Short mmCIF file of C-alpha atoms in Angstrom, two decimals:
data_model
loop_
_atom_site.label_atom_id
_atom_site.label_comp_id
_atom_site.label_asym_id
_atom_site.label_seq_id
_atom_site.Cartn_x
_atom_site.Cartn_y
_atom_site.Cartn_z
CA MET A 1271 18.84 38.91 -18.62
CA PRO A 1272 17.15 39.20 -21.98
CA SER A 1273 12.58 38.80 -22.06
CA ASN A 1274 13.09 36.44 -25.11
CA ILE A 1275 15.66 33.88 -22.98
CA GLU A 1276 13.81 34.33 -19.55
CA GLN A 1277 10.64 32.92 -21.17
CA ILE A 1278 12.43 29.99 -22.37
CA ILE A 1279 14.58 28.92 -19.53
CA LEU A 1280 10.75 29.23 -17.48
CA HIS A 1281 9.41 27.35 -20.03
CA LYS A 1282 12.20 24.66 -19.90
CA ILE A 1283 11.80 24.25 -15.89
CA ASP A 1284 7.24 24.14 -16.52
CA ILE A 1285 8.81 21.15 -18.88
CA LEU A 1286 11.43 19.32 -15.86
CA ALA A 1287 8.92 20.46 -13.39
CA VAL A 1288 6.53 18.03 -14.33
CA ASP A 1289 9.11 15.33 -14.68
CA PRO A 1290 12.30 15.70 -12.67
CA LEU A 1291 13.43 12.35 -13.42
CA ALA A 1292 12.75 12.43 -17.02
CA PRO A 1293 15.96 11.06 -18.99
CA ASN A 1294 16.82 15.24 -20.33
CA ASN A 1295 20.61 15.49 -22.57
CA ASN A 1296 20.45 19.04 -20.95
CA VAL A 1297 20.34 18.05 -16.96
CA THR A 1298 23.35 17.35 -15.36
CA PRO A 1299 23.82 16.06 -11.58
CA LEU A 1300 26.75 17.99 -9.64
CA ARG A 1301 29.97 16.70 -8.14
CA GLY A 1302 29.19 17.52 -3.73
CA THR A 1303 26.11 19.11 -3.78
CA GLY A 1304 23.30 16.55 -4.64
CA GLY A 1305 22.29 19.27 -6.45
CA PHE A 1306 21.60 19.16 -10.24
CA ARG A 1307 22.55 21.32 -13.62
CA LEU A 1308 19.87 22.05 -16.56
CA ARG A 1309 21.93 24.01 -19.56
CA VAL A 1310 19.97 26.57 -21.51
CA GLY A 1311 22.13 27.92 -24.67
CA ASP A 1312 24.80 30.41 -22.58
CA TRP A 1313 22.51 29.80 -19.21
CA ARG A 1314 22.13 27.38 -16.32
CA VAL A 1315 19.68 26.78 -14.18
CA LEU A 1316 21.07 25.50 -10.47
CA TYR A 1317 18.20 23.41 -8.87
CA SER A 1318 17.52 20.44 -6.49
CA LEU A 1319 14.94 17.52 -6.13
CA ASP A 1320 13.18 17.59 -2.69
CA SER A 1321 11.36 14.09 -3.02
CA ALA A 1322 9.76 14.48 -0.11
CA SER A 1323 7.76 17.30 -0.21
CA ASN A 1324 7.31 16.88 -4.25
CA LEU A 1325 9.02 20.15 -4.67
CA LEU A 1326 11.89 21.23 -7.45
CA ARG A 1327 13.79 24.55 -5.95
CA VAL A 1328 15.86 26.75 -8.34
CA ALA A 1329 18.68 27.87 -6.38
CA ALA A 1330 20.13 30.52 -9.29
CA ILE A 1331 20.30 30.96 -12.79
CA LEU A 1332 23.05 32.49 -14.33
CA PRO A 1333 25.25 32.73 -17.21
CA ARG A 1334 28.10 30.14 -17.78
CA GLY A 1335 30.84 31.39 -16.30
CA GLU A 1336 29.43 32.50 -13.27
CA ALA A 1337 27.81 29.09 -12.58
CA TYR A 1338 30.33 27.03 -10.83
CA ARG A 1339 32.52 29.73 -8.98
#
């Protein structure tokens, strides 16, 4: 992953972590997993929310074509 893309993704995750339930056009719930997908250009950040411990857990950061296999 190019370093400029890495910085953008980290910034988007930081914004998401502040209020993960805020409306965001780039976030979609994943069917059957209870997780979510954050779209950042051609990259996908797959994550889950643990409201009991107030954690956003990033499971994977993958290119679009590999994220849903």
